[in-house]
Amino acid sequence: MSKMTKKERFLATSLKLINEKGFKATTIRDLASSLNCEVANIYNYIDSKQSLLETYLFGISNEFHFAMDTIIDSKISSEEKLKLIIRTHIDLMVKKPYELALLVNEWRNLKEPKLSTFIAEKNTYENKVKTVIKEGMEQGVFRSLDLEIATFTFLSTLRWLHDKNTGYPIKMDPLEIEKQITQFVFSGLCID
Amino acid sequence: MSKMTKKERFLATSLKLINEKGFKATTIRDLASSLNCEVANIYNYIDSKQSLLETYLFGISNEFHFAMDTIIDSKISSEEKLKLIIRTHIDLMVKKPYELALLVNEWRNLKEPKLSTFIAEKNTYENKVKTVIKEGMEQGVFRSLDLEIATFTFLSTLRWLHDKNTGYPIKMDPLEIEKQITQFVFSGLCID
DNA sequence: TATTTACATGAACACTTGTTCATGTAAATA
DNA sequence: TATTTACATGAACAAGTGTTCATGTAAATA
């Protein structure tokens, strides 16, 4: 337990620092001084700086996929599925804001072959979202927009949350955020 | 003219490379070998690696502000203003996809005091968009969503363009993209 | 008690980084 | 023709990088 606690605390501190400075800009010595320990000591916790990034990224990536698969397999309408996708993103933003910011900003720093693996997972996720939207369009529930554009525009509406919620405390009630974004996505800005 | 041509070509090549690898990951030696020239030669064009990034970022930032100010000062409806903002983003994406991607991805690599200046410009821009949306809400043209959320969600819908359009040729007709995104933003996904 | 385990240390490594220097050349300008 | 200008070169630098090493300690386990 104490073993885990120590490593976990290291991982948490690192995550925060990497978010502030960026992965490339954060040196092992930065991590060490932020943890009040010696540089070499860090290698008691991790194999390499790269593996640290990999741990974070594939960690949340898995969480997203797990949630997504649950949603897709459930017997609910396309509209409800999309609502749940929005809810999942906001949930994860509240619970793991730093990991989410990494997912958006730092995945480019992965190296092959992990980079390809990650991109594949990313594409798979996007395709699952695309499928939900496609179903909705075919059922006449969603407007028949270009599928690619609709999917990526939708995903984008969930992305600014990460940019805004790193470092700052989340002021607004998550449920309220969810309500607002759902309304934007489903009904748009205009009244008519 | 030949002076400008040479420097411009250097700037264009650098821009592409920095987009592929990221600013931090792109070394002066990378630039040199990509340009088939010696490392030292690069410093005939630029003062420092940092100044290179600054040139790019403040360059497009200015373009955005210029376009935005024209829109804001024109005597048209809030709805029309928002449409023009969408058009501006897509226009710039088509004309300067690499600069735009930098604007989104690499501004964190600026150093003080340029970083603060950039963030201030960024905030100013976002506030101008916010004002347009606020006007629309007050006039009853736009749905009364939370202003912050509506603004950033709107801006996000224009951001994925950059991610998707670096490196790849833009397949879809810009006018069609504009039409689709405008529809998404104004009317949302749902039919009802 | 003996031995493993978890964590800590500081020096050293091999390498990469941005940048500068002194020098050179070929064309444009005066 | 003389001189400035634009561009090119290769070596060198000082600083910073991730990582490893041999060694140490204090507590948990056997």
Tab-separated table of C-alpha atoms (C1' of nucleotides) in Angstrom:
chain	number	residue	atom	x	y	z
A	1	MET	CA	0.000	0.000	0.000
A	2	SER	CA	2.669	2.503	1.019
A	3	LYS	CA	4.575	1.425	-2.050
A	4	MET	CA	1.653	2.278	-4.236
A	5	THR	CA	0.987	5.499	-2.411
A	6	LYS	CA	4.469	6.756	-3.068
A	7	LYS	CA	4.495	5.850	-6.714
A	8	GLU	CA	0.997	7.224	-7.130
A	9	ARG	CA	1.985	10.486	-5.546
A	10	PHE	CA	4.913	10.705	-7.882
A	11	LEU	CA	2.654	10.041	-10.862
A	12	ALA	CA	0.202	12.707	-9.745
A	13	THR	CA	2.856	15.355	-9.245
A	14	SER	CA	4.484	14.554	-12.563
A	15	LEU	CA	1.176	14.735	-14.349
A	16	LYS	CA	0.514	18.209	-13.035
A	17	LEU	CA	3.963	19.467	-13.924
A	18	ILE	CA	3.865	17.991	-17.401
A	19	ASN	CA	0.572	19.712	-17.944
A	20	GLU	CA	1.937	23.074	-16.915
A	21	LYS	CA	5.130	22.988	-18.928
A	22	GLY	CA	4.386	20.475	-21.655
A	23	PHE	CA	5.929	17.029	-21.922
A	24	LYS	CA	8.987	17.974	-23.945
A	25	ALA	CA	9.699	20.999	-21.815
A	26	THR	CA	9.461	19.092	-18.558
A	27	THR	CA	12.834	17.594	-17.703
A	28	ILE	CA	13.570	14.763	-15.335
A	29	ARG	CA	15.368	17.343	-13.222
A	30	ASP	CA	12.227	19.467	-13.163
A	31	LEU	CA	10.310	16.485	-11.859
A	32	ALA	CA	12.979	15.766	-9.264
A	33	SER	CA	13.094	19.276	-7.884
A	34	SER	CA	9.315	19.445	-7.846
A	35	LEU	CA	9.294	16.228	-5.811
A	36	ASN	CA	12.178	17.303	-3.582
A	37	CYS	CA	14.153	14.225	-4.480
A	38	GLU	CA	17.230	13.311	-6.436
A	39	VAL	CA	17.153	12.795	-10.165
A	40	ALA	CA	18.212	9.153	-10.062
A	41	ASN	CA	15.480	8.341	-7.592
A	42	ILE	CA	12.831	8.892	-10.209
A	43	TYR	CA	14.031	5.826	-12.038
A	44	ASN	CA	12.891	3.767	-9.072
A	45	TYR	CA	9.372	4.593	-10.241
A	46	ILE	CA	9.574	4.629	-13.995
A	47	ASP	CA	11.567	2.982	-16.750
A	48	SER	CA	11.929	6.085	-18.864
A	49	LYS	CA	10.419	9.475	-19.517
A	50	GLN	CA	8.685	8.065	-22.578
A	51	SER	CA	7.057	5.251	-20.612
A	52	LEU	CA	5.653	7.868	-18.249
A	53	LEU	CA	3.807	9.551	-21.076
A	54	GLU	CA	2.653	6.203	-22.399
A	55	THR	CA	1.241	5.235	-19.023
A	56	TYR	CA	-0.836	8.379	-18.820
A	57	LEU	CA	-2.089	8.391	-22.380
A	58	PHE	CA	-3.045	4.760	-22.743
A	59	GLY	CA	-4.547	4.909	-19.286
A	60	ILE	CA	-7.241	7.465	-20.113
A	61	SER	CA	-7.550	6.232	-23.647
A	62	ASN	CA	-8.681	2.943	-22.153
A	63	GLU	CA	-11.147	4.678	-19.885
A	64	PHE	CA	-12.724	6.427	-22.842
A	65	HIS	CA	-12.956	3.215	-24.810
A	66	PHE	CA	-14.435	1.325	-21.900
A	67	ALA	CA	-17.145	3.945	-21.401
A	68	MET	CA	-17.771	4.171	-25.125
A	69	ASP	CA	-18.234	0.429	-25.545
A	70	THR	CA	-20.733	0.350	-22.726
A	71	ILE	CA	-22.712	3.100	-24.427
A	72	ILE	CA	-22.618	1.547	-27.874
A	73	ASP	CA	-23.737	-1.852	-26.641
A	74	SER	CA	-26.685	-0.505	-24.681
A	75	LYS	CA	-30.153	-0.643	-26.194
A	76	ILE	CA	-30.975	3.028	-26.287
A	77	SER	CA	-31.686	5.586	-28.999
A	78	SER	CA	-28.928	7.351	-30.941
A	79	GLU	CA	-29.946	10.546	-29.239
A	80	GLU	CA	-29.521	8.991	-25.797
A	81	LYS	CA	-26.185	7.511	-26.835
A	82	LEU	CA	-24.886	10.884	-27.876
A	83	LYS	CA	-26.088	12.368	-24.620
A	84	LEU	CA	-24.190	9.698	-22.736
A	85	ILE	CA	-21.060	10.407	-24.752
A	86	ILE	CA	-21.275	14.039	-23.740
A	87	ARG	CA	-21.802	13.000	-20.128
A	88	THR	CA	-18.804	10.685	-20.227
A	89	HIS	CA	-16.501	13.414	-21.505
A	90	ILE	CA	-17.617	15.841	-18.827
A	91	ASP	CA	-17.381	13.169	-16.150
A	92	LEU	CA	-13.816	12.391	-17.086
A	93	MET	CA	-12.969	16.063	-17.301
A	94	VAL	CA	-14.085	16.555	-13.734
A	95	LYS	CA	-12.375	13.439	-12.430
A	96	LYS	CA	-9.190	13.540	-14.460
A	97	PRO	CA	-8.651	16.986	-15.943
A	98	TYR	CA	-4.883	16.643	-16.270
A	99	GLU	CA	-4.967	13.292	-17.999
A	100	LEU	CA	-7.517	14.660	-20.415
A	101	ALA	CA	-5.418	17.673	-21.251
A	102	LEU	CA	-2.495	15.361	-21.933
A	103	LEU	CA	-4.667	13.253	-24.184
A	104	VAL	CA	-5.440	16.282	-26.286
A	105	ASN	CA	-2.116	18.092	-26.218
A	106	GLU	CA	0.729	15.638	-25.820
A	107	TRP	CA	-0.021	12.466	-27.721
A	108	ARG	CA	2.130	13.738	-30.563
A	109	ASN	CA	5.152	13.188	-28.369
A	110	LEU	CA	4.713	9.448	-28.357
A	111	LYS	CA	7.301	7.560	-30.360
A	112	GLU	CA	6.830	4.676	-32.722
A	113	PRO	CA	5.476	2.084	-32.407
A	114	LYS	CA	3.365	3.441	-29.552
A	115	LEU	CA	2.426	6.465	-31.620
A	116	SER	CA	0.803	4.321	-34.289
A	117	THR	CA	-1.008	2.306	-31.664
A	118	PHE	CA	-2.359	5.438	-30.095
A	119	ILE	CA	-3.483	6.940	-33.372
A	120	ALA	CA	-5.242	3.696	-34.184
A	121	GLU	CA	-7.095	3.826	-30.860
A	122	LYS	CA	-7.963	7.439	-31.488
A	123	ASN	CA	-9.353	6.629	-34.915
A	124	THR	CA	-11.325	3.741	-33.519
A	125	TYR	CA	-12.880	6.012	-30.933
A	126	GLU	CA	-13.774	8.624	-33.501
A	127	ASN	CA	-15.299	5.963	-35.702
A	128	LYS	CA	-17.493	4.763	-32.874
A	129	VAL	CA	-18.808	8.284	-32.421
A	130	LYS	CA	-19.287	8.500	-36.153
A	131	THR	CA	-21.347	5.324	-36.123
A	132	VAL	CA	-23.681	6.685	-33.469
A	133	ILE	CA	-24.218	9.860	-35.452
A	134	LYS	CA	-24.706	7.902	-38.662
A	135	GLU	CA	-27.379	5.758	-37.034
A	136	GLY	CA	-29.153	8.870	-35.854
A	137	MET	CA	-29.085	10.349	-39.335
A	138	GLU	CA	-30.410	7.180	-40.913
A	139	GLN	CA	-33.230	7.060	-38.399
A	140	GLY	CA	-34.117	10.639	-39.200
A	141	VAL	CA	-33.349	11.808	-35.693
A	142	PHE	CA	-30.262	13.785	-36.641
A	143	ARG	CA	-29.933	16.315	-39.415
A	144	SER	CA	-28.303	14.881	-42.535
A	145	LEU	CA	-25.037	16.756	-42.457
A	146	ASP	CA	-21.802	15.517	-43.908
A	147	LEU	CA	-20.870	12.661	-41.579
A	148	GLU	CA	-17.196	13.553	-41.231
A	149	ILE	CA	-17.861	17.187	-40.507
A	150	ALA	CA	-20.667	16.462	-38.100
A	151	THR	CA	-18.555	13.972	-36.175
A	152	PHE	CA	-15.474	16.121	-35.789
A	153	THR	CA	-17.457	19.250	-35.081
A	154	PHE	CA	-19.300	17.359	-32.392
A	155	LEU	CA	-16.096	16.012	-30.868
A	156	SER	CA	-14.650	19.498	-30.918
A	157	THR	CA	-17.470	20.835	-28.834
A	158	LEU	CA	-16.229	18.558	-26.067
A	159	ARG	CA	-12.591	19.455	-26.415
A	160	TRP	CA	-12.348	23.006	-25.142
A	161	LEU	CA	-13.222	21.696	-21.716
A	162	HIS	CA	-9.730	20.298	-21.443
A	163	ASP	CA	-8.014	23.483	-22.484
A	164	LYS	CA	-9.956	25.520	-20.008
A	165	ASN	CA	-9.845	23.147	-17.107
A	166	THR	CA	-6.173	22.557	-16.594
A	167	GLY	CA	-4.784	24.419	-13.675
A	168	TYR	CA	-7.944	26.272	-12.918
A	169	PRO	CA	-10.503	24.830	-10.576
A	170	ILE	CA	-13.719	23.931	-12.339
A	171	LYS	CA	-16.133	26.627	-11.339
A	172	MET	CA	-19.310	25.533	-13.003
A	173	ASP	CA	-21.477	22.637	-11.954
A	174	PRO	CA	-20.716	19.671	-14.220
A	175	LEU	CA	-24.393	18.934	-14.632
A	176	GLU	CA	-24.970	22.477	-15.804
A	177	ILE	CA	-22.094	22.229	-18.286
A	178	GLU	CA	-23.572	18.995	-19.569
A	179	LYS	CA	-26.979	20.588	-19.989
A	180	GLN	CA	-25.609	23.608	-21.847
A	181	ILE	CA	-23.408	21.664	-24.230
A	182	THR	CA	-26.120	19.136	-24.948
A	183	GLN	CA	-28.428	21.973	-25.855
A	184	PHE	CA	-25.832	23.571	-28.092
A	185	VAL	CA	-25.098	20.329	-29.884
A	186	PHE	CA	-28.699	19.249	-30.294
A	187	SER	CA	-30.460	22.520	-31.014
A	188	GLY	CA	-27.735	24.940	-32.078
A	189	LEU	CA	-27.377	28.604	-31.343
A	190	CYS	CA	-30.291	30.034	-33.286
A	191	ILE	CA	-33.865	30.248	-32.152
A	192	ASP	CA	-36.319	29.451	-34.900
B	1	MET	CA	12.984	40.268	-54.335
B	2	SER	CA	15.403	37.338	-54.489
B	3	LYS	CA	16.296	38.133	-50.921
B	4	MET	CA	12.722	37.875	-49.884
B	5	THR	CA	12.109	34.790	-51.961
B	6	LYS	CA	14.890	32.919	-50.258
B	7	LYS	CA	13.916	33.880	-46.767
B	8	GLU	CA	10.279	33.210	-47.531
B	9	ARG	CA	11.093	29.770	-48.835
B	10	PHE	CA	13.019	29.070	-45.686
B	11	LEU	CA	10.085	30.233	-43.576
B	12	ALA	CA	7.681	28.042	-45.512
B	13	THR	CA	9.814	24.934	-45.209
B	14	SER	CA	10.390	25.508	-41.512
B	15	LEU	CA	6.713	25.994	-40.925
B	16	LYS	CA	5.879	22.662	-42.479
B	17	LEU	CA	8.547	20.819	-40.544
B	18	ILE	CA	7.600	22.398	-37.247
B	19	ASN	CA	4.039	21.348	-37.858
B	20	GLU	CA	5.005	17.751	-38.487
B	21	LYS	CA	7.321	17.308	-35.534
B	22	GLY	CA	6.215	20.013	-33.136
B	23	PHE	CA	8.214	23.108	-32.267
B	24	LYS	CA	10.215	21.684	-29.393
B	25	ALA	CA	10.986	18.495	-31.250
B	26	THR	CA	12.179	20.313	-34.352
B	27	THR	CA	15.865	21.128	-34.006
B	28	ILE	CA	17.844	23.683	-35.938
B	29	ARG	CA	19.718	20.737	-37.418
B	30	ASP	CA	16.426	19.251	-38.562
B	31	LEU	CA	15.636	22.490	-40.330
B	32	ALA	CA	19.095	22.624	-41.889
B	33	SER	CA	18.995	19.107	-43.274
B	34	SER	CA	15.469	19.650	-44.539
B	35	LEU	CA	16.706	22.747	-46.369
B	36	ASN	CA	19.909	21.094	-47.569
B	37	CYS	CA	22.010	23.782	-45.981
B	38	GLU	CA	24.398	24.173	-43.105
B	39	VAL	CA	23.218	24.804	-39.593
B	40	ALA	CA	24.914	28.177	-39.238
B	41	ASN	CA	23.327	29.406	-42.429
B	42	ILE	CA	19.933	29.433	-40.840
B	43	TYR	CA	21.018	32.275	-38.617
B	44	ASN	CA	21.308	34.429	-41.721
B	45	TYR	CA	17.515	34.314	-41.789
B	46	ILE	CA	16.471	34.343	-38.176
B	47	ASP	CA	17.732	35.665	-34.873
B	48	SER	CA	16.790	32.626	-32.855
B	49	LYS	CA	14.546	29.607	-32.848
B	50	GLN	CA	12.207	31.412	-30.493
B	51	SER	CA	11.868	34.414	-32.792
B	52	LEU	CA	10.869	32.036	-35.568
B	53	LEU	CA	7.907	30.822	-33.551
B	54	GLU	CA	7.026	34.372	-32.590
B	55	THR	CA	6.994	35.470	-36.213
B	56	TYR	CA	4.565	32.756	-37.186
B	57	LEU	CA	2.239	33.093	-34.229
B	58	PHE	CA	1.897	36.856	-34.092
B	59	GLY	CA	1.607	36.889	-37.866
B	60	ILE	CA	-1.619	34.880	-38.045
B	61	SER	CA	-2.848	36.264	-34.795
B	62	ASN	CA	-2.807	39.662	-36.467
B	63	GLU	CA	-4.657	38.341	-39.473
B	64	PHE	CA	-7.401	37.009	-37.274
B	65	HIS	CA	-7.702	40.260	-35.391
B	66	PHE	CA	-7.771	42.296	-38.565
B	67	ALA	CA	-10.583	40.201	-39.999
B	68	MET	CA	-12.440	40.199	-36.707
B	69	ASP	CA	-12.330	43.971	-36.354
B	70	THR	CA	-13.712	44.418	-39.837
B	71	ILE	CA	-16.591	42.123	-38.969
B	72	ILE	CA	-17.359	43.739	-35.641
B	73	ASP	CA	-17.403	47.253	-37.069
B	74	SER	CA	-19.720	46.400	-39.921
B	75	LYS	CA	-23.411	47.206	-39.609
B	76	ILE	CA	-24.856	43.740	-39.931
B	77	SER	CA	-26.863	41.438	-37.700
B	78	SER	CA	-25.281	39.262	-35.010
B	79	GLU	CA	-26.224	36.242	-37.048
B	80	GLU	CA	-24.421	37.587	-40.095
B	81	LYS	CA	-21.414	38.474	-37.982
B	82	LEU	CA	-21.155	34.947	-36.670
B	83	LYS	CA	-21.461	33.604	-40.188
B	84	LEU	CA	-18.606	35.848	-41.263
B	85	ILE	CA	-16.487	34.649	-38.349
B	86	ILE	CA	-17.016	31.074	-39.485
B	87	ARG	CA	-16.124	32.081	-43.032
B	88	THR	CA	-12.964	33.824	-41.871
B	89	HIS	CA	-11.743	30.769	-40.007
B	90	ILE	CA	-12.342	28.502	-42.963
B	91	ASP	CA	-10.745	31.000	-45.324
B	92	LEU	CA	-7.616	31.156	-43.241
B	93	MET	CA	-7.572	27.404	-42.855
B	94	VAL	CA	-7.517	26.985	-46.598
B	95	LYS	CA	-4.925	29.697	-47.181
B	96	LYS	CA	-2.679	29.085	-44.193
B	97	PRO	CA	-3.302	25.656	-42.723
B	98	TYR	CA	0.139	25.316	-41.159
B	99	GLU	CA	0.107	28.677	-39.461
B	100	LEU	CA	-3.296	27.883	-38.057
B	101	ALA	CA	-2.195	24.569	-36.680
B	102	LEU	CA	0.720	26.321	-34.985
B	103	LEU	CA	-1.646	28.859	-33.527
B	104	VAL	CA	-3.608	26.092	-31.877
B	105	ASN	CA	-0.844	23.713	-30.898
B	106	GLU	CA	2.382	25.571	-30.265
B	107	TRP	CA	1.648	28.892	-28.618
B	108	ARG	CA	2.461	27.329	-25.256
B	109	ASN	CA	6.090	27.241	-26.339
B	110	LEU	CA	6.373	30.997	-26.359
B	111	LYS	CA	8.455	32.451	-23.570
B	112	GLU	CA	7.774	35.457	-21.420
B	113	PRO	CA	7.096	38.233	-22.087
B	114	LYS	CA	5.833	37.197	-25.523
B	115	LEU	CA	3.733	34.475	-23.965
B	116	SER	CA	1.738	36.975	-21.923
B	117	THR	CA	1.294	39.193	-24.928
B	118	PHE	CA	-0.016	36.310	-26.971
B	119	ILE	CA	-2.407	35.141	-24.286
B	120	ALA	CA	-3.717	38.687	-23.996
B	121	GLU	CA	-4.364	38.789	-27.748
B	122	LYS	CA	-6.021	35.415	-27.570
B	123	ASN	CA	-8.302	36.568	-24.768
B	124	THR	CA	-9.143	39.719	-26.654
B	125	TYR	CA	-10.142	37.689	-29.670
B	126	GLU	CA	-12.289	35.357	-27.625
B	127	ASN	CA	-13.958	38.325	-25.974
B	128	LYS	CA	-14.846	39.802	-29.318
B	129	VAL	CA	-16.540	36.570	-30.301
B	130	LYS	CA	-18.240	36.550	-26.937
B	131	THR	CA	-19.591	40.043	-27.544
B	132	VAL	CA	-21.117	39.037	-30.861
B	133	ILE	CA	-22.844	36.075	-29.269
B	134	LYS	CA	-23.986	38.181	-26.349
B	135	GLU	CA	-25.553	40.724	-28.687
B	136	GLY	CA	-27.360	37.937	-30.489
B	137	MET	CA	-28.723	36.587	-27.234
B	138	GLU	CA	-29.898	39.986	-26.084
B	139	GLN	CA	-31.676	40.538	-29.383
B	140	GLY	CA	-33.383	37.181	-29.035
B	141	VAL	CA	-31.708	35.801	-32.126
B	142	PHE	CA	-29.529	33.332	-30.273
B	143	ARG	CA	-30.570	30.867	-27.631
B	144	SER	CA	-29.848	32.073	-24.100
B	145	LEU	CA	-27.129	29.647	-23.170
B	146	ASP	CA	-24.377	30.338	-20.685
B	147	LEU	CA	-22.252	32.905	-22.485
B	148	GLU	CA	-18.886	31.371	-21.640
B	149	ILE	CA	-19.914	27.890	-22.642
B	150	ALA	CA	-21.600	29.025	-25.820
B	151	THR	CA	-18.565	31.042	-26.861
B	152	PHE	CA	-15.978	28.367	-26.274
B	153	THR	CA	-18.122	25.628	-27.686
B	154	PHE	CA	-18.621	27.732	-30.777
B	155	LEU	CA	-14.912	28.432	-31.121
B	156	SER	CA	-14.182	24.746	-30.701
B	157	THR	CA	-16.377	23.858	-33.629
B	158	LEU	CA	-13.921	25.798	-35.767
B	159	ARG	CA	-10.826	24.294	-34.262
B	160	TRP	CA	-10.816	20.705	-35.486
B	161	LEU	CA	-10.253	22.042	-38.969
B	162	HIS	CA	-6.680	22.781	-38.033
B	163	ASP	CA	-5.991	19.366	-36.578
B	164	LYS	CA	-7.363	17.632	-39.611
B	165	ASN	CA	-5.880	19.858	-42.237
B	166	THR	CA	-2.216	19.763	-41.495
B	167	GLY	CA	-0.261	17.643	-43.847
B	168	TYR	CA	-3.286	16.365	-45.660
B	169	PRO	CA	-4.637	18.168	-48.656
B	170	ILE	CA	-8.034	19.672	-47.994
B	171	LYS	CA	-10.392	17.422	-49.845
B	172	MET	CA	-13.703	19.097	-49.310
B	173	ASP	CA	-14.854	22.305	-50.946
B	174	PRO	CA	-14.376	25.166	-48.472
B	175	LEU	CA	-17.788	26.560	-49.275
B	176	GLU	CA	-19.334	23.206	-48.462
B	177	ILE	CA	-17.447	23.019	-45.166
B	178	GLU	CA	-18.665	26.490	-44.349
B	179	LYS	CA	-22.249	25.544	-45.119
B	180	GLN	CA	-22.115	22.406	-43.000
B	181	ILE	CA	-20.519	23.987	-39.984
B	182	THR	CA	-22.814	26.975	-40.112
B	183	GLN	CA	-25.764	24.642	-40.092
B	184	PHE	CA	-24.367	22.658	-37.181
B	185	VAL	CA	-23.693	25.776	-35.152
B	186	PHE	CA	-26.979	27.508	-35.921
B	187	SER	CA	-29.432	24.630	-35.912
B	188	GLY	CA	-27.684	21.788	-34.095
B	189	LEU	CA	-27.773	18.093	-34.771
B	190	CYS	CA	-31.372	17.265	-33.937
B	191	ILE	CA	-34.360	17.648	-36.190
B	192	ASP	CA	-37.410	18.920	-34.371
C	1	DT	C1'	18.553	-12.393	13.411
C	2	DA	C1'	19.230	-12.527	8.446
C	3	DT	C1'	17.539	-11.042	4.127
C	4	DT	C1'	14.879	-9.009	1.030
C	5	DT	C1'	12.394	-4.848	-0.369
C	6	DA	C1'	11.562	0.115	-1.196
C	7	DC	C1'	13.555	4.211	-1.493
C	8	DA	C1'	17.534	7.567	-1.577
C	9	DT	C1'	21.991	9.569	-3.152
C	10	DG	C1'	25.462	12.134	-6.038
C	11	DA	C1'	28.580	11.603	-9.506
C	12	DA	C1'	29.255	10.461	-14.119
C	13	DC	C1'	28.068	9.121	-19.002
C	14	DA	C1'	27.120	10.017	-23.793
C	15	DC	C1'	24.498	12.729	-26.489
C	16	DT	C1'	21.739	16.666	-28.224
C	17	DT	C1'	20.614	21.285	-27.982
C	18	DG	C1'	20.804	26.481	-29.679
C	19	DT	C1'	24.107	29.557	-30.918
C	20	DT	C1'	28.525	31.847	-32.459
C	21	DC	C1'	32.783	32.380	-34.753
C	22	DA	C1'	36.006	33.332	-38.466
C	23	DT	C1'	36.098	32.719	-43.013
C	24	DG	C1'	34.643	32.335	-47.706
C	25	DT	C1'	32.149	33.328	-52.267
C	26	DA	C1'	29.421	35.255	-55.798
C	27	DA	C1'	26.482	38.722	-57.235
C	28	DA	C1'	24.562	43.392	-56.850
C	29	DT	C1'	25.613	48.129	-56.097
C	30	DA	C1'	28.476	52.424	-55.882
D	1	DT	C1'	36.710	48.786	-60.408
D	2	DA	C1'	35.769	48.835	-55.444
D	3	DT	C1'	32.563	47.755	-51.998
D	4	DT	C1'	28.716	46.348	-50.007
D	5	DT	C1'	25.198	42.749	-49.663
D	6	DA	C1'	23.265	38.060	-49.400
D	7	DC	C1'	24.267	33.649	-48.660
D	8	DA	C1'	27.317	29.646	-47.452
D	9	DT	C1'	30.548	26.842	-44.588
D	10	DG	C1'	32.463	23.731	-40.874
D	11	DA	C1'	34.176	23.723	-36.512
D	12	DA	C1'	33.501	24.756	-31.869
D	13	DC	C1'	31.110	26.192	-27.480
D	14	DA	C1'	28.571	25.902	-23.292
D	15	DA	C1'	24.540	24.315	-21.449
D	16	DG	C1'	21.133	20.976	-20.935
D	17	DT	C1'	19.313	16.336	-21.872
D	18	DG	C1'	17.855	11.258	-20.374
D	19	DT	C1'	19.910	7.638	-18.219
D	20	DT	C1'	23.053	4.594	-15.429
D	21	DC	C1'	26.117	3.359	-11.865
D	22	DA	C1'	27.730	1.905	-7.335
D	23	DT	C1'	26.505	2.671	-3.022
D	24	DG	C1'	23.729	3.575	0.995
D	25	DT	C1'	19.797	3.215	4.477
D	26	DA	C1'	15.848	1.942	6.956
D	27	DA	C1'	12.001	-0.802	7.341
D	28	DA	C1'	9.372	-5.076	6.277
D	29	DT	C1'	9.714	-9.939	5.784
D	30	DA	C1'	11.612	-14.685	6.436
